[in-house]
Coordinates of C-alpha atoms in Angstrom, one line a residue:
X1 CA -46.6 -26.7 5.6
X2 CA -49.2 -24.1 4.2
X3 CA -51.6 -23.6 6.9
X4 CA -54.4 -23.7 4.2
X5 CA -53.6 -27.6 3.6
X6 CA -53.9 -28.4 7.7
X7 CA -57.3 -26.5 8.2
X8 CA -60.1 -28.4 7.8
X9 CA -60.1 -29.6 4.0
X10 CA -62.8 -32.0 4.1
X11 CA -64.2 -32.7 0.2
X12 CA -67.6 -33.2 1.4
X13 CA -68.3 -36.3 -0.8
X14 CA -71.3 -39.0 -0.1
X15 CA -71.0 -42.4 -1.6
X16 CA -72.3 -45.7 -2.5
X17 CA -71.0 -49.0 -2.6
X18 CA -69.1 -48.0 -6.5
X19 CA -66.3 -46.5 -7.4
X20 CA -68.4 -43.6 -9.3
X21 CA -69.7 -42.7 -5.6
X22 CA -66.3 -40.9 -4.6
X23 CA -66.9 -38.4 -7.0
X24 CA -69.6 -37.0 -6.1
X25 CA -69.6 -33.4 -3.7
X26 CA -72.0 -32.1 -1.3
X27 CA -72.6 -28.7 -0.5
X28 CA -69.4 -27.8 1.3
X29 CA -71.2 -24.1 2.8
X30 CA -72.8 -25.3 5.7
X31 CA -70.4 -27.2 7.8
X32 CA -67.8 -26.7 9.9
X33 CA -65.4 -28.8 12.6
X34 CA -67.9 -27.6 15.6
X35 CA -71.3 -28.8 13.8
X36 CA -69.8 -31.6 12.1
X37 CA -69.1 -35.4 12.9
X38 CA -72.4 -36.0 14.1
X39 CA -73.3 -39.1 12.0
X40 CA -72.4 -41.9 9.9
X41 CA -72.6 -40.2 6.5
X42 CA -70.3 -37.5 7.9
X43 CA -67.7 -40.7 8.6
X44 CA -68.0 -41.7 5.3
X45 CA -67.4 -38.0 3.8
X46 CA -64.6 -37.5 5.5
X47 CA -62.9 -40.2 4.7
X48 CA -63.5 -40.1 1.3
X49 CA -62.1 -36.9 1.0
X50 CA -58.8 -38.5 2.0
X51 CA -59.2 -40.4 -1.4
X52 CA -59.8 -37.6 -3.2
X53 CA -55.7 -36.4 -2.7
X54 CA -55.1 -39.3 -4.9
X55 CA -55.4 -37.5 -8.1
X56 CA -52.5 -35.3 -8.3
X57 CA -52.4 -32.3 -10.3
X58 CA -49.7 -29.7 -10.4
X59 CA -50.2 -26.3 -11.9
X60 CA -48.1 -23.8 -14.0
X61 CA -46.7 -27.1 -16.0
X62 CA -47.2 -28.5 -19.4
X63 CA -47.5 -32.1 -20.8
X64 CA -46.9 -33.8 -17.8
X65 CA -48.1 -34.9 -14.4
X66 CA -46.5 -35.6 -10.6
X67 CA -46.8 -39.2 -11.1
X68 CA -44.2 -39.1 -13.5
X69 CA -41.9 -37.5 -11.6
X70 CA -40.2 -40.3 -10.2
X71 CA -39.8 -42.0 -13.6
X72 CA -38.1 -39.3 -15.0
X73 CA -34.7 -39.9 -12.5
X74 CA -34.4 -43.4 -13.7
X75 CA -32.8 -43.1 -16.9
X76 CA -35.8 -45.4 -18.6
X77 CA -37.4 -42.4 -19.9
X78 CA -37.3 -39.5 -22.6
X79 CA -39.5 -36.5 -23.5
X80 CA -41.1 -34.9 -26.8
X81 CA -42.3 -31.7 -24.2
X82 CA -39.0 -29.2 -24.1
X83 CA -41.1 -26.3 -22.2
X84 CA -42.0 -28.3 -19.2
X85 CA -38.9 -27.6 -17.2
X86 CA -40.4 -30.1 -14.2
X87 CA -39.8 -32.9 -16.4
X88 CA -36.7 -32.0 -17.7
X89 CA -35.1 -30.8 -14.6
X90 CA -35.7 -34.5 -13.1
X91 CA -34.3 -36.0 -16.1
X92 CA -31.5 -33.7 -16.4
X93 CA -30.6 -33.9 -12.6
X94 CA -30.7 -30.3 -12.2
X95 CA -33.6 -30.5 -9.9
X96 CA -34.9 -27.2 -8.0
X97 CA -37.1 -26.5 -5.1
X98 CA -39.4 -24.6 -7.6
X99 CA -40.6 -27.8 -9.2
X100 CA -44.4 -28.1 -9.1
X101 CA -44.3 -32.0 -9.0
X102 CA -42.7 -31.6 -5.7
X103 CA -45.1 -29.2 -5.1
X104 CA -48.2 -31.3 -5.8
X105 CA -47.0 -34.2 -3.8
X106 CA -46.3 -32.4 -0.9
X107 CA -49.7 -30.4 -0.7
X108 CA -51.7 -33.2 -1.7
X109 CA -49.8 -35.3 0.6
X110 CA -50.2 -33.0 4.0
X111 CA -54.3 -32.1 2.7
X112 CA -55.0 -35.8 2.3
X113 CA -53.6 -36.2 6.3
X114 CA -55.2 -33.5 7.5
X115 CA -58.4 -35.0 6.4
X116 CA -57.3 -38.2 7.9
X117 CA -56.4 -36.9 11.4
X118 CA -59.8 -35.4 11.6
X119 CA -61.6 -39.0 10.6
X120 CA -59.1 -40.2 13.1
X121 CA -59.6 -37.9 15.7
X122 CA -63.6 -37.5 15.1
X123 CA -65.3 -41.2 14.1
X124 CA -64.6 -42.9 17.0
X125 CA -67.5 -40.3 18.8
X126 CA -69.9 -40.8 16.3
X127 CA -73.0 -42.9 17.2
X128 CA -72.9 -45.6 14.3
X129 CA -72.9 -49.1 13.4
X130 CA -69.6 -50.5 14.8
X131 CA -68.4 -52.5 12.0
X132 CA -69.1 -49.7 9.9
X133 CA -67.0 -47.8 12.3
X134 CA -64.0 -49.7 12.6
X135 CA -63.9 -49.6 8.6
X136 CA -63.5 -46.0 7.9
X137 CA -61.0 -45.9 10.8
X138 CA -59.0 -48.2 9.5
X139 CA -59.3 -46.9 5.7
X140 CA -58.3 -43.5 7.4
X141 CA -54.8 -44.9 9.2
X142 CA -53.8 -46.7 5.8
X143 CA -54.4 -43.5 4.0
X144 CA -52.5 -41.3 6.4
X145 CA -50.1 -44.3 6.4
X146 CA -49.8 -44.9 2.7
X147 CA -49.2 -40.6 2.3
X148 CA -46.4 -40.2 5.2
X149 CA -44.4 -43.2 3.4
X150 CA -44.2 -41.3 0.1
X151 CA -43.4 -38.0 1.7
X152 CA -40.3 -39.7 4.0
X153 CA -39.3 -41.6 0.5
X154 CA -39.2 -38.2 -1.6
X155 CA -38.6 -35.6 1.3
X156 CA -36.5 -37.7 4.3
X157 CA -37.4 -36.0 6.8
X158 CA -40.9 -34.7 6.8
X159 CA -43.6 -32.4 10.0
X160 CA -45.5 -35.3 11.5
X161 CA -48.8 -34.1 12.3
X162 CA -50.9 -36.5 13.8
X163 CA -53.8 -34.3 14.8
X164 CA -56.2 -31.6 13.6
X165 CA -54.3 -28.3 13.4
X166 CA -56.5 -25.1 13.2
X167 CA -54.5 -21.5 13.4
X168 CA -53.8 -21.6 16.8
X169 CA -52.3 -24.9 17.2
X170 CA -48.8 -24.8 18.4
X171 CA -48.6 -28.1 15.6
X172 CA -49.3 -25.0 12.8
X173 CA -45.4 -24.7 12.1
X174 CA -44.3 -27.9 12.9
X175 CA -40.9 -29.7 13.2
X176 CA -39.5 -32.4 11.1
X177 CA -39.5 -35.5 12.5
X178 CA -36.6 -38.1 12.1
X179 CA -36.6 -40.2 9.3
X180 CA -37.2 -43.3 11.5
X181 CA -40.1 -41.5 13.5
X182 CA -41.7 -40.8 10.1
X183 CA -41.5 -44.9 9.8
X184 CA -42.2 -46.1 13.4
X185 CA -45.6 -43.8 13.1
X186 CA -46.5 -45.2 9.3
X187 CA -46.5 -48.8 11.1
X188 CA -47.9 -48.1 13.6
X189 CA -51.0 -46.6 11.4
X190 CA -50.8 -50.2 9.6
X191 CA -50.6 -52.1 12.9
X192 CA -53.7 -50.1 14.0
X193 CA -55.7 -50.4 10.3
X194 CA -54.6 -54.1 10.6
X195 CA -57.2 -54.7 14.3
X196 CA -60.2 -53.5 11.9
X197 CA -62.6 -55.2 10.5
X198 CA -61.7 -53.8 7.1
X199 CA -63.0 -56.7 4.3
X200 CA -60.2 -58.5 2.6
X201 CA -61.6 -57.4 -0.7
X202 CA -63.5 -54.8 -2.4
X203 CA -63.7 -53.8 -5.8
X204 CA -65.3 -50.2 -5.1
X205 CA -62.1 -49.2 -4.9
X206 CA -61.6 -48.5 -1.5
X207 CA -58.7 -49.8 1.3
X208 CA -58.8 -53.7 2.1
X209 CA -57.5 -55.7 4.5
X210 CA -55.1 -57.0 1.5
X211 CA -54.3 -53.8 1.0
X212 CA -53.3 -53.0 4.1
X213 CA -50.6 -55.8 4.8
X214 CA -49.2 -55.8 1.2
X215 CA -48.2 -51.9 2.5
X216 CA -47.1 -53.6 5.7
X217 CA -44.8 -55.9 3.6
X218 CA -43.5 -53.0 1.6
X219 CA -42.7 -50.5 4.2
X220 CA -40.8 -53.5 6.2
X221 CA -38.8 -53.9 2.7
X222 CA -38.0 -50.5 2.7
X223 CA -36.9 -50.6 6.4
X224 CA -34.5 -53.5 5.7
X225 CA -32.6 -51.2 3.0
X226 CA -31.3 -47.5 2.8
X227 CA -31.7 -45.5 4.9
X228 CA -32.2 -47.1 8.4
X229 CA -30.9 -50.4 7.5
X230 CA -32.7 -52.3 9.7
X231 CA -31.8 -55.5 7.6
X232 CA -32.7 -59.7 8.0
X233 CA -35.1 -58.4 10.8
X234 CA -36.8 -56.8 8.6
X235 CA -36.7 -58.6 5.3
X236 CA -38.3 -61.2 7.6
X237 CA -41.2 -58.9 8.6
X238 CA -41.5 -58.3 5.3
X239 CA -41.8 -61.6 3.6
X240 CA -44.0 -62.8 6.5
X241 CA -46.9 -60.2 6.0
X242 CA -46.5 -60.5 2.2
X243 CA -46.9 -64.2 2.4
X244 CA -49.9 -63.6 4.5
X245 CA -51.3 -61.5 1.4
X246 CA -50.0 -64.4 -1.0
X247 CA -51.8 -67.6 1.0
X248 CA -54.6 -65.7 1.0
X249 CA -55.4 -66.5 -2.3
X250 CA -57.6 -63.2 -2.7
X251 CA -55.5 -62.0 -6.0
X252 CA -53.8 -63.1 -8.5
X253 CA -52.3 -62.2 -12.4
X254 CA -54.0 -61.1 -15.6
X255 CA -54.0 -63.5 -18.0
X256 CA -53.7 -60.9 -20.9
X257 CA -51.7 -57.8 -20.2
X258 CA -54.5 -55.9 -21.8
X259 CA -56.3 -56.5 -18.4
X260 CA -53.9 -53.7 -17.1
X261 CA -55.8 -51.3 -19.4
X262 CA -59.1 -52.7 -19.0
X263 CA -61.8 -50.2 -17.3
X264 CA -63.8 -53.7 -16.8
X265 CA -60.6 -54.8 -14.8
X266 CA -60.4 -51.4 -12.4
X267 CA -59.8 -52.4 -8.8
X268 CA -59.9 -56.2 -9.9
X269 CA -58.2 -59.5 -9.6
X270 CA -54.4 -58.1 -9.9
X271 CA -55.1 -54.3 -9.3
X272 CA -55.1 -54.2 -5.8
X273 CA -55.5 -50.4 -4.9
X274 CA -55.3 -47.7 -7.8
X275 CA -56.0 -43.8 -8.0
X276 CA -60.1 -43.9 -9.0
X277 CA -61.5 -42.0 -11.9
X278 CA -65.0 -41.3 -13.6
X279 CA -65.3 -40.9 -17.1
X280 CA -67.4 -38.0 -18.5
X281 CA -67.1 -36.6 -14.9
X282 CA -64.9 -33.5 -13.5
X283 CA -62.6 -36.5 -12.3
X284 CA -61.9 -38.2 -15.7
X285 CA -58.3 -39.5 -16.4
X286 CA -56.6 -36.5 -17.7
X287 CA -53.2 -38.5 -18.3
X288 CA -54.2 -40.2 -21.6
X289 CA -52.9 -38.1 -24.1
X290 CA -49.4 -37.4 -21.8
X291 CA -48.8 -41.4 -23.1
X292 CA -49.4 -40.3 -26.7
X293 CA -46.7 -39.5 -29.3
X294 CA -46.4 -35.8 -30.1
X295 CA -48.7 -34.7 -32.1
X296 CA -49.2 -37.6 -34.5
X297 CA -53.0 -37.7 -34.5
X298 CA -53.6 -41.4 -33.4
X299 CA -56.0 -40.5 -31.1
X300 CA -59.6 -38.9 -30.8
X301 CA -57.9 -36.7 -28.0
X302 CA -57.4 -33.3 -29.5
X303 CA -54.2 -33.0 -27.7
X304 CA -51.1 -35.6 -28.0
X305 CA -47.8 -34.3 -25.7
X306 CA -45.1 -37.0 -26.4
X307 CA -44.7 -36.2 -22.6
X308 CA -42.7 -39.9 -22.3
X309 CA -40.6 -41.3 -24.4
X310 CA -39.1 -45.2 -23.4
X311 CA -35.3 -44.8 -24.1
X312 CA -34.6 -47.6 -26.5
X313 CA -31.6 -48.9 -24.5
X314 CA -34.2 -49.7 -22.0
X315 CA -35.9 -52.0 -24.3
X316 CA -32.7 -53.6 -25.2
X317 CA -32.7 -55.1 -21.7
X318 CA -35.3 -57.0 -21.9
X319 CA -34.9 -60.5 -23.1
X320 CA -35.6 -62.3 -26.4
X321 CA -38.7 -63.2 -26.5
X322 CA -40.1 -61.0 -23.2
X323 CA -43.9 -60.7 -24.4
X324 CA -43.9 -57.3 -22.1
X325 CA -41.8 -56.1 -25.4
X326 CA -44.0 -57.2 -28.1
X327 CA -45.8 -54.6 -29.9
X328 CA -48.9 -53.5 -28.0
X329 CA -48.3 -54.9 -25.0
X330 CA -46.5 -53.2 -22.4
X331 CA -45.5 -50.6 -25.7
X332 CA -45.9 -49.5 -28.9
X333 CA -44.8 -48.0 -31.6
X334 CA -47.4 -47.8 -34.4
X335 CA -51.1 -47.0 -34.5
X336 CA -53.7 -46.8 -36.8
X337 CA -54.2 -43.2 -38.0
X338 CA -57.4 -41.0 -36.4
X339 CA -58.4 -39.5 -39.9
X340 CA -58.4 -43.2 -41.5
X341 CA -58.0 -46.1 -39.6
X342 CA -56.6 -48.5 -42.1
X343 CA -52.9 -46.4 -42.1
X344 CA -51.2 -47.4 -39.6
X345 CA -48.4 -44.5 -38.2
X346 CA -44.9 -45.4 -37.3
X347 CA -43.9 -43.2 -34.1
X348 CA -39.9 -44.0 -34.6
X349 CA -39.7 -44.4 -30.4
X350 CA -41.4 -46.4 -28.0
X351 CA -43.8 -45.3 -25.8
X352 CA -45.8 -46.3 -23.2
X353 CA -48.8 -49.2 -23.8
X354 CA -50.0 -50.0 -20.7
X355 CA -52.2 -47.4 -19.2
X356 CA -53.5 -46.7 -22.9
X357 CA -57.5 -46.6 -22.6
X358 CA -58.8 -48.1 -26.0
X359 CA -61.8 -46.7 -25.9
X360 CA -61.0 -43.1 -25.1
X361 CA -58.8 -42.6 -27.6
X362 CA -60.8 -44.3 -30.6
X363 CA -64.3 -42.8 -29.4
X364 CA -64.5 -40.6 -26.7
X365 CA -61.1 -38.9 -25.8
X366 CA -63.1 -39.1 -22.1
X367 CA -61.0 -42.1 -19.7
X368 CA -62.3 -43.7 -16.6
X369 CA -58.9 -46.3 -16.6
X370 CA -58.1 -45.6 -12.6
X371 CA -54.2 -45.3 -11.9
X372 CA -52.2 -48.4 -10.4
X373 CA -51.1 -47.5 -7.0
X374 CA -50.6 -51.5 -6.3
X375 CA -50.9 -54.7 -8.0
X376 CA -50.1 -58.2 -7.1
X377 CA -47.2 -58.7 -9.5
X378 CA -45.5 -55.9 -7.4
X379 CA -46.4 -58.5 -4.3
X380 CA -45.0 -61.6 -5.8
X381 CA -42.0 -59.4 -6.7
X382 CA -41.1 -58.1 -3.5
X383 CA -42.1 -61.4 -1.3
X384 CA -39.3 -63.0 -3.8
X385 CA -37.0 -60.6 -3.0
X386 CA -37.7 -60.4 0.9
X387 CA -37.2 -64.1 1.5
X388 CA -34.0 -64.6 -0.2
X389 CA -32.4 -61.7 2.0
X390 CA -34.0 -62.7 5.2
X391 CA -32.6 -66.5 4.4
X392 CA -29.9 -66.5 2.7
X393 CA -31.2 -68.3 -0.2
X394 CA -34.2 -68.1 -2.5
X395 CA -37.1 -71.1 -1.5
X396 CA -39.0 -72.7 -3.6
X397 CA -41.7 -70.0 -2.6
X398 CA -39.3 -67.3 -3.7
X399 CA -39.4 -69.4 -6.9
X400 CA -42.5 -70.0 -7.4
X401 CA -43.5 -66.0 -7.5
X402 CA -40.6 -64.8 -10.0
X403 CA -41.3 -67.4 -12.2
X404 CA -45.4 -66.5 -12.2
X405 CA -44.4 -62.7 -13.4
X406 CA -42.1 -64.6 -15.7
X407 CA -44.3 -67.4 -17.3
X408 CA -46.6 -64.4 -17.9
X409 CA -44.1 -63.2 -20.2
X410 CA -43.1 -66.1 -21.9
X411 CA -40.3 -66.3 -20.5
X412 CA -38.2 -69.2 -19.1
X413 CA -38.0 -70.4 -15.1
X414 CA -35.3 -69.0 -13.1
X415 CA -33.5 -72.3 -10.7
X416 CA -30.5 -72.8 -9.2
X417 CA -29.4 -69.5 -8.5
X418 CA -27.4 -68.4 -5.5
X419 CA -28.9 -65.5 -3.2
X420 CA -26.9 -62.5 -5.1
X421 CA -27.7 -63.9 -8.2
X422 CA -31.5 -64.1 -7.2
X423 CA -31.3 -61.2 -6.0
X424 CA -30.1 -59.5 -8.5
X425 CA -32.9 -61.4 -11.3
X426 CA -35.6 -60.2 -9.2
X427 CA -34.2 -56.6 -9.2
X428 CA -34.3 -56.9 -12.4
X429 CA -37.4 -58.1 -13.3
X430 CA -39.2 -55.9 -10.9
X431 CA -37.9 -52.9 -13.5
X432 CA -39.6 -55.0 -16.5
X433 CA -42.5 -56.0 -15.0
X434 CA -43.3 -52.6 -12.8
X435 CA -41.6 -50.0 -15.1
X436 CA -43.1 -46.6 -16.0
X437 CA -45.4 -47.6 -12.8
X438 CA -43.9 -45.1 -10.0
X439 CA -42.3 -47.9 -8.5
X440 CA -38.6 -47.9 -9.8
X441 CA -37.1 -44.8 -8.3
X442 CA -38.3 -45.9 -5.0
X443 CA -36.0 -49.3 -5.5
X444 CA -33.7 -47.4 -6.4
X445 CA -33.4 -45.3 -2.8
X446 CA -33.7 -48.1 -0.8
X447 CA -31.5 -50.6 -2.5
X448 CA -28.5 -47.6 -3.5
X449 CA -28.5 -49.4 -6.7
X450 CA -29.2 -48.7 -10.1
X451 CA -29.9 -51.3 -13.2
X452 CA -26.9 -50.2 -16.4
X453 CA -29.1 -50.1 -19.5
X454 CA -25.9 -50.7 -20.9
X455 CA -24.1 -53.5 -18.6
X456 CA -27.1 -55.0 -17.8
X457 CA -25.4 -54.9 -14.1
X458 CA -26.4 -53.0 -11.3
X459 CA -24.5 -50.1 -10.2
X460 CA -24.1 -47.7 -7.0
X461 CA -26.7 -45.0 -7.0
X462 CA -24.4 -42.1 -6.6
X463 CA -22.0 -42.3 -9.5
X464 CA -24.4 -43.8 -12.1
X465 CA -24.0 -41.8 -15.6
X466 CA -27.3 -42.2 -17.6
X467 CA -26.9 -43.2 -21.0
X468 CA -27.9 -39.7 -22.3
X469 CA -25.6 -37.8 -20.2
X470 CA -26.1 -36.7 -16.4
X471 CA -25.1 -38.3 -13.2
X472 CA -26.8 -39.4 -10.2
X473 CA -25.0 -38.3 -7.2
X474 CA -26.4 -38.4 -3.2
X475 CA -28.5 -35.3 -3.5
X476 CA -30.9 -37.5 -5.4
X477 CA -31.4 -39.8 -3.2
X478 CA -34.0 -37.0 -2.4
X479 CA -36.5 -34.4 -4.0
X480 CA -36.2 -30.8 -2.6
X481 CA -38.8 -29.6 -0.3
X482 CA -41.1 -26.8 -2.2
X483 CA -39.8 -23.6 -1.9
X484 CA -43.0 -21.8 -0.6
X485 CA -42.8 -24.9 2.4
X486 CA -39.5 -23.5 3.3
X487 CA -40.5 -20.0 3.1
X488 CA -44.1 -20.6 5.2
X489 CA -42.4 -22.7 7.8
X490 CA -38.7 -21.4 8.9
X491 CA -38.2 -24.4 10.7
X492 CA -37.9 -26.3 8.2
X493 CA -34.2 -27.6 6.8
X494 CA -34.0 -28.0 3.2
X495 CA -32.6 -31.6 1.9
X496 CA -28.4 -31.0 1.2
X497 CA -27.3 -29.8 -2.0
X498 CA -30.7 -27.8 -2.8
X499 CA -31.0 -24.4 -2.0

């Protein structure tokens, strides 16, 4: 861990009550840990610096981003963008320490903690309104929360620094933790987020009280499989704090899955918590044109990558009559020309709809879409799923939320099935409905189980042959830690079969 990312990091940013208001900096020259922390404002600026680690960004690449990273070692996805060796060493399961989307997650990752140990640490001193108080304290454990579970998902076992580190903390080279210490300390962030007064929602963007027990539910889930294995236990933690989220009655689906791409519909209705952006700002959307096929000029963006591809065994999965499939929905493979808008251009591939920002690309090639971290489709999904293994059965409830993501779809109710066979449909659906969405590796890892795009069964993790070639074995179960982590920090042990 770079000492540079466990110093004090703070993005000085002030805000209002919109989304717009994270983006804004403040003269970073005049403050330091001693002189700082005084008031409110400084609460606020501090934790939204925590935010700010959100937008990942890896250097030294081309035509991609970190978020895809995961995406890339589920055998769903292609690539138009040969010279970006990140993406293609994921894909090709030939994975490398040096990879900068590994990179990017991990520094953004240990910045956006360090920030939140020092909101942590610092806010509860500060002479302000109470409520006001026990908001940004709980926004900052969900943050450091919500970052330590994707490092001990991608890394296993991960430095668990759970205070401000300056360079002559013993905590500046710091041990890895075990995998279940990693976990016991993320709930425990939740458990203490979950005694604030944090509003159940907020469409600023910013952490929610929905937010924070959906994570809950999800870590619980993860618990329950690979690797600790805590089981029932824990599939009933899981559905319990998920149901909580569900009665609540705070979100529920789109109507039109063009609501997913909708900058009216950014933290709204089924987008629970997403990665925020600003058009026309330094802190724009800089993924549209990855989505775009190679250089076809559809778009006002001056630059299309092809960066993903959607294998077309993938679609095959799908069944007849999935809307998700239908042109311009969830994909597509035509659009109209950007020299002359009646011809339409055939892209031979499918490639990904659902993050495409209308607007943008027809007008201003400048995108304010946010990112989906989390949306309530994804809630109903695993609820489904954490029910039937913590009963033995699916319930009606169990029911009820499968067939809401299905009905979406056009697609027929599920009934009648027994618990592997409802197990196995939500599994399923979870990689139709939440696919190209960081979300399907993770399943993946914790369930040791991987959906044949040929079968249509699910297979064992390690074993699985992709359709285009390589196979997965138990060294990707995990990404390698970042070379210059292993070099900085010579207490660190690098994950097997990585050098």
């Amino acid at each position: 861990m770079k000492t540079k990312y466990i110093l004090f990091m703070i993005v000085l940013t002030l805000l209002g009550s919109s989304c717009a208001g994270f983006l804004e900096e403040s003269d970073k020259s005049n403050f330091t840990p001693e002189n700082y922390f005084k008031t409110a404002e400084h609460a606020q600026s501090v934790v939204n610096a925590i935010y700010a680690d959100f937008r990942l960004a890896a250097s030294g690449d081309y035509g991609g981003n970190p978020y895809f990273m995961t995406d890339f070692l589920t055998g769903t996805a292609n690539t138009r963008v040969g010279q970006n060796v990140h993406i293609n060493k994921v894909r090709m399961v030939t994975n490398d320490s040096d990879n900068e989307y590994s990179r990017s997650w991990w520094n953004a990752s240990y910045r956006a903690i360090a920030n939140a140990n020092f909101a942590i640490e610092k806010i509860p001193g500060i002479d302000m309104d109470n409520t006001e108080k026990s908001r940004y304290l709980g926004e900052a454990c969900f943050l450091r929360a919500y970052h330590y579970f994707n490092l001990v998902r991608l890394f296993g076992r991960v430095p668990l620094v759970l205070k401000p580190v300056d360079a002559s903390s013993p905590e500046l080279y710091p041990d890895q933790a075990s995998v279940e210490e990693v976990y016991n300390r993320i709930v425990a962030d939740l458990e203490e987020a979950e005694k604030t007064e944090l509003r159940w929602d907020d469409e600023s963007g910013r952490v929610t009280m929905g937010v924070v027990k959906s994570l809950l539910g999800t870590v619980y889930l993860t618990m329950a499989g690979y690797p600790l294995e805590k089981g029932r236990e824990y599939y009933a933690l899981s559905a319990a704090k998920l149901k909580e989220v569900i009665d609540r009655g705070v979100y529920r689906l789109f109507d039109s899955y063009g609501d997913l791409h909708d900058v009216a519909m950014n933290n709204r209705i089924e987008h629970m918590f997403m990665v925020q952006y600003q058009s026309g700002s330094s802190v724009e959307n800089g993924m549209q044109y990855l989505y775009l096929p190679y250089n076809l000029d559809i778009s006002y963006y001056s630059t299309e990558t092809g960066s993903i591809v959607v294998q077309d065994e993938f679609i095959a999965t799908y069944e007849a009559g999935d809307k998700r499939v239908a042109e311009k929905e969830f994909y597509f493979t035509n659009y109209s020309s950007n020299s002359n808008r009646e011809e339409i251009v055939e892209f031979g591939s499918y490639y990904v709809y659902k993050f495409f920002d209308e607007d943008a690309h027809l007008r201003t090639a400048k995108s304010g879409l946010n990112y989906p971290l989390m949306r309530y489709a994804d809630i109903l999904l695993q609820y489904a799923e954490a029910q039937n293994e913590a009963d033995g059965a699916p319930s009606a409830d169990a029911y009820s939320c499968i067939n809401q993501v299905r009905k979406r779809a056009n697609l027929p109710e599920l009934a009648g099935l027994s618990q592997d066979g409802f197990r196995k449909a939500v599994w399923k659906e979870r990689w139709h409905e939440l696919s190209f969405e960081n979300k399907i590796w993770f399943d993946m890892a914790r369930t040791r189980k991987v959906f044949d795009l040929t079968t249509g069964e699910f297979n064992d993790y390690a074993g699985h042959r992709f359709t285009y070639g390589p196979t997965l074995g138990e060294r990707e179960l995990l990404f390698p830690i970042p070379t210059g982590e292993m070099k900085n920090n010579r207490k660190l042990s690098q994950n097997t079969g990585y050098n």
